[in-house]
Structures are given as structure tokens and as C-alpha cells.
Amino acid sequence: DVKVTQSSRYLVKRTGEKVFLECVQDMDHENMFWYRQDPGLGLRLIYFSYDVKMKEKGDIPEGYSVSREKKERFSLILESASTNQTSMYLCASNRDQGATEAFFGQGTRLTVV
Amino acid sequence: ILNVEQSPQSLHVQEGDSTNFTCSFPSSNFYALHWYRWETAKSPEALFVMTLNGDEKKKGRISATLNTKEGYSYLYIKGSQPEDSATYLCASLNQAGTALIFGKGTTLSVSS
């Protein structure tokens, strides 16, 4: 059974904290993605990576960075968490860029207080 | 930013009704169009990946069509059931062909 696993389902962090969201996939996929989902705004792409140590900005990268040191792991970093980063974060992966389906993690609901 | 639009935003139907949703996307530099179903408390799951103009795909009571020349795709559900209640997302690739850009989704509610 293929899997994308996110490290936490729920997180509560304080404003100004550095926050790490971890995502691991066991399908040997080249591509990994981080999205955030907000009511009325849908899934918005934050960052993606198509290879180890490679990263590309998505539509809303401000306030975030990413790390991909190993093929199976893609980390999203909130350098200094702010309340407007309270959201549901979804990690996804796929092979062959757009030609194959993406598999999603279960999501991390982050609250910044 | 690539603009993927879905309509309607939400829909409420009775069990047994058939329904359809629309996804529109830029027709230039088209690579692929994806449909996903996202049920509450679960992860989005792929329904279809379509790449060719005129593609039609079917999975049980759900089917989809693709028109890449005019930039739209339809998702059809025949004889809706309460278990079809979910948010249906479509996604197209960005202009570089490297990442999926999603529409805001259509939320379907089916009453028994």
C-alpha cells in the first residue's frame, strides 16, 4: 500500500517559532509538493521538488522554505511562524511530473497562536 | 500564476440524481488534467489523469471528458449516492509542466 506520511496531524505553535513539517513517501517518487488549504481558496502550492536538493517556488512561497536531503523526505519550514500561516498543510508526491497521479499525506492542521 | 477554475463551488443533490461539474484551464502549454476526490477527514485521492484532447475516462458511475483546445473538462456522476459526497478537485500542470495547480474545488452533498 503506497504511502505519504506527514509527521503530525495537529500542531499548535507560538508566533515567532521555527516550525518543521515533515513528509515521507515510500514510493521512490521523484517529485514532492507542499500545499496549504484554506477555506474558499483551495489547495495552493507553496514549494515543490523534483529531485534531491532541488526546490522550486510555488505560488505562495513567502515565509516558507523547504529541504530535501533524501529522495523520500521533503520538509517544509516556517522560519518564524505567524498567525496567517494557520492552515491545513498537505504533502504530495508523484512520478514523471504531471503525467501520473499524485498521492497525498493525511494533512497537518497547524495553528499558530 | 496558472488559473484553474471550477464550477459550481458547491452543489446539493438528491440520491439518484445525476450531476456534472466543470473545470476550465488555460489551453496553451497543456500537459495533463487531473481529477481528485477529497472526502472529509481523508486525503485527496486520484480519480483520473487525462492528457489527450477528446479523452474520456470512466470509473464506475463517475466519468470525465477533456477538451484541451478550448480548455475545459467535465466530471459526471451518474445516479449520485450519499457516499459520493466529497469535494472534487481538478488540477492542471503549471506552464513549465512541473507542478500541479489546483482549482478551488466543487463540494458535492448528496442527500438520501
PDB file of N, CA and C in Angstrom, chain A residues 1-9 21-27 32 34 72-75 89-93 103-108, chain B residues 43:
ATOM      1  N   ASP A   1       0.843  -1.185   0.000  1.00  0.00           N
ATOM      2  CA  ASP A   1       0.000   0.000   0.000  1.00  0.00           C
ATOM      3  C   ASP A   1       0.886   1.246   0.000  1.00  0.00           C
ATOM      4  N   VAL A   2       0.741   2.070  -1.017  1.00  0.00           N
ATOM      5  CA  VAL A   2       1.594   3.244  -1.139  1.00  0.00           C
ATOM      6  C   VAL A   2       1.276   4.236  -0.040  1.00  0.00           C
ATOM      7  N   LYS A   3       2.316   4.981   0.350  1.00  0.00           N
ATOM      8  CA  LYS A   3       2.085   5.864   1.489  1.00  0.00           C
ATOM      9  C   LYS A   3       2.867   7.157   1.386  1.00  0.00           C
ATOM     10  N   VAL A   4       2.144   8.232   1.745  1.00  0.00           N
ATOM     11  CA  VAL A   4       2.776   9.509   2.029  1.00  0.00           C
ATOM     12  C   VAL A   4       2.406   9.816   3.469  1.00  0.00           C
ATOM     13  N   THR A   5       3.400   9.985   4.302  1.00  0.00           N
ATOM     14  CA  THR A   5       3.159  10.161   5.724  1.00  0.00           C
ATOM     15  C   THR A   5       3.656  11.509   6.188  1.00  0.00           C
ATOM     16  N   GLN A   6       2.771  12.242   6.831  1.00  0.00           N
ATOM     17  CA  GLN A   6       3.155  13.519   7.436  1.00  0.00           C
ATOM     18  C   GLN A   6       3.327  13.310   8.930  1.00  0.00           C
ATOM     19  N   SER A   7       4.297  13.999   9.494  1.00  0.00           N
ATOM     20  CA  SER A   7       4.734  13.677  10.855  1.00  0.00           C
ATOM     21  C   SER A   7       3.682  13.968  11.912  1.00  0.00           C
ATOM     22  N   SER A   8       2.815  14.957  11.685  1.00  0.00           N
ATOM     23  CA  SER A   8       1.830  15.301  12.711  1.00  0.00           C
ATOM     24  C   SER A   8       0.476  15.553  12.065  1.00  0.00           C
ATOM     25  N   ARG A   9      -0.606  15.193  12.748  1.00  0.00           N
ATOM     26  CA  ARG A   9      -1.943  15.548  12.270  1.00  0.00           C
ATOM     27  C   ARG A   9      -2.330  16.941  12.746  1.00  0.00           C
ATOM     28  N   LEU A  21       7.606  20.883   9.304  1.00  0.00           N
ATOM     29  CA  LEU A  21       6.612  19.890   8.921  1.00  0.00           C
ATOM     30  C   LEU A  21       7.321  18.874   8.036  1.00  0.00           C
ATOM     31  N   GLU A  22       7.205  17.603   8.452  1.00  0.00           N
ATOM     32  CA  GLU A  22       7.951  16.557   7.751  1.00  0.00           C
ATOM     33  C   GLU A  22       7.008  15.700   6.914  1.00  0.00           C
ATOM     34  N   CYS A  23       7.518  15.252   5.784  1.00  0.00           N
ATOM     35  CA  CYS A  23       6.749  14.388   4.886  1.00  0.00           C
ATOM     36  C   CYS A  23       7.680  13.304   4.347  1.00  0.00           C
ATOM     37  N   VAL A  24       7.216  12.069   4.411  1.00  0.00           N
ATOM     38  CA  VAL A  24       7.997  10.938   3.906  1.00  0.00           C
ATOM     39  C   VAL A  24       7.120  10.117   2.976  1.00  0.00           C
ATOM     40  N   GLN A  25       7.689   9.709   1.834  1.00  0.00           N
ATOM     41  CA  GLN A  25       6.969   8.826   0.911  1.00  0.00           C
ATOM     42  C   GLN A  25       7.806   7.577   0.649  1.00  0.00           C
ATOM     43  N   ASP A  26       7.080   6.463   0.443  1.00  0.00           N
ATOM     44  CA  ASP A  26       7.776   5.177   0.299  1.00  0.00           C
ATOM     45  C   ASP A  26       7.660   4.625  -1.116  1.00  0.00           C
ATOM     46  N   MET A  27       7.402   5.494  -2.096  1.00  0.00           N
ATOM     47  CA  MET A  27       7.134   5.050  -3.460  1.00  0.00           C
ATOM     48  C   MET A  27       8.278   5.371  -4.410  1.00  0.00           C
ATOM     49  N   MET A  32       7.989  15.881  -5.148  1.00  0.00           N
ATOM     50  CA  MET A  32       7.245  16.079  -3.910  1.00  0.00           C
ATOM     51  C   MET A  32       6.785  17.524  -3.827  1.00  0.00           C
ATOM     52  N   TRP A  34       4.424  20.638  -1.447  1.00  0.00           N
ATOM     53  CA  TRP A  34       3.735  21.125  -0.262  1.00  0.00           C
ATOM     54  C   TRP A  34       2.655  22.107  -0.687  1.00  0.00           C
ATOM     55  N   GLU A  72      13.212  10.437  -0.255  1.00  0.00           N
ATOM     56  CA  GLU A  72      11.931  10.088   0.338  1.00  0.00           C
ATOM     57  C   GLU A  72      11.378  11.158   1.277  1.00  0.00           C
ATOM     58  N   ARG A  73      12.152  12.172   1.604  1.00  0.00           N
ATOM     59  CA  ARG A  73      11.741  13.108   2.650  1.00  0.00           C
ATOM     60  C   ARG A  73      11.768  14.545   2.145  1.00  0.00           C
ATOM     61  N   PHE A  74      10.681  15.257   2.428  1.00  0.00           N
ATOM     62  CA  PHE A  74      10.556  16.653   1.989  1.00  0.00           C
ATOM     63  C   PHE A  74      10.016  17.432   3.171  1.00  0.00           C
ATOM     64  N   SER A  75      10.789  18.380   3.645  1.00  0.00           N
ATOM     65  CA  SER A  75      10.425  19.127   4.848  1.00  0.00           C
ATOM     66  C   SER A  75      10.014  20.545   4.492  1.00  0.00           C
ATOM     67  N   TYR A  89      -1.938  21.864   6.018  1.00  0.00           N
ATOM     68  CA  TYR A  89      -0.819  21.662   5.103  1.00  0.00           C
ATOM     69  C   TYR A  89      -0.848  20.226   4.578  1.00  0.00           C
ATOM     70  N   LEU A  90      -0.754  20.106   3.269  1.00  0.00           N
ATOM     71  CA  LEU A  90      -0.792  18.796   2.621  1.00  0.00           C
ATOM     72  C   LEU A  90       0.485  18.568   1.829  1.00  0.00           C
ATOM     73  N   CYS A  91       1.063  17.397   2.010  1.00  0.00           N
ATOM     74  CA  CYS A  91       2.217  16.974   1.232  1.00  0.00           C
ATOM     75  C   CYS A  91       1.740  15.988   0.172  1.00  0.00           C
ATOM     76  N   ALA A  92       2.372  16.006  -0.990  1.00  0.00           N
ATOM     77  CA  ALA A  92       2.014  15.069  -2.050  1.00  0.00           C
ATOM     78  C   ALA A  92       3.270  14.651  -2.805  1.00  0.00           C
ATOM     79  N   SER A  93       3.176  13.538  -3.501  1.00  0.00           N
ATOM     80  CA  SER A  93       4.296  13.099  -4.334  1.00  0.00           C
ATOM     81  C   SER A  93       3.774  12.435  -5.588  1.00  0.00           C
ATOM     82  N   PHE A 103      -0.074  11.341  -4.937  1.00  0.00           N
ATOM     83  CA  PHE A 103      -0.532  10.714  -3.696  1.00  0.00           C
ATOM     84  C   PHE A 103      -0.319  11.708  -2.565  1.00  0.00           C
ATOM     85  N   PHE A 104      -1.321  11.800  -1.702  1.00  0.00           N
ATOM     86  CA  PHE A 104      -1.301  12.820  -0.661  1.00  0.00           C
ATOM     87  C   PHE A 104      -1.132  12.212   0.725  1.00  0.00           C
ATOM     88  N   GLY A 105      -0.488  12.978   1.590  1.00  0.00           N
ATOM     89  CA  GLY A 105      -0.484  12.658   3.001  1.00  0.00           C
ATOM     90  C   GLY A 105      -1.812  13.016   3.642  1.00  0.00           C
ATOM     91  N   GLN A 106      -1.900  12.737   4.940  1.00  0.00           N
ATOM     92  CA  GLN A 106      -3.176  12.922   5.637  1.00  0.00           C
ATOM     93  C   GLN A 106      -3.402  14.361   6.062  1.00  0.00           C
ATOM     94  N   GLY A 107      -2.399  15.201   5.889  1.00  0.00           N
ATOM     95  CA  GLY A 107      -2.545  16.608   6.246  1.00  0.00           C
ATOM     96  C   GLY A 107      -2.085  16.911   7.660  1.00  0.00           C
ATOM     97  N   THR A 108      -1.575  18.118   7.845  1.00  0.00           N
ATOM     98  CA  THR A 108      -1.219  18.625   9.176  1.00  0.00           C
ATOM     99  C   THR A 108      -1.990  19.913   9.388  1.00  0.00           C
TER     100      THR A 108
ATOM    101  N   SER B  43      -7.450  11.873   2.805  1.00  0.00           N
ATOM    102  CA  SER B  43      -6.570  12.560   1.866  1.00  0.00           C
ATOM    103  C   SER B  43      -7.218  12.585   0.490  1.00  0.00           C
TER     104      SER B  43
END
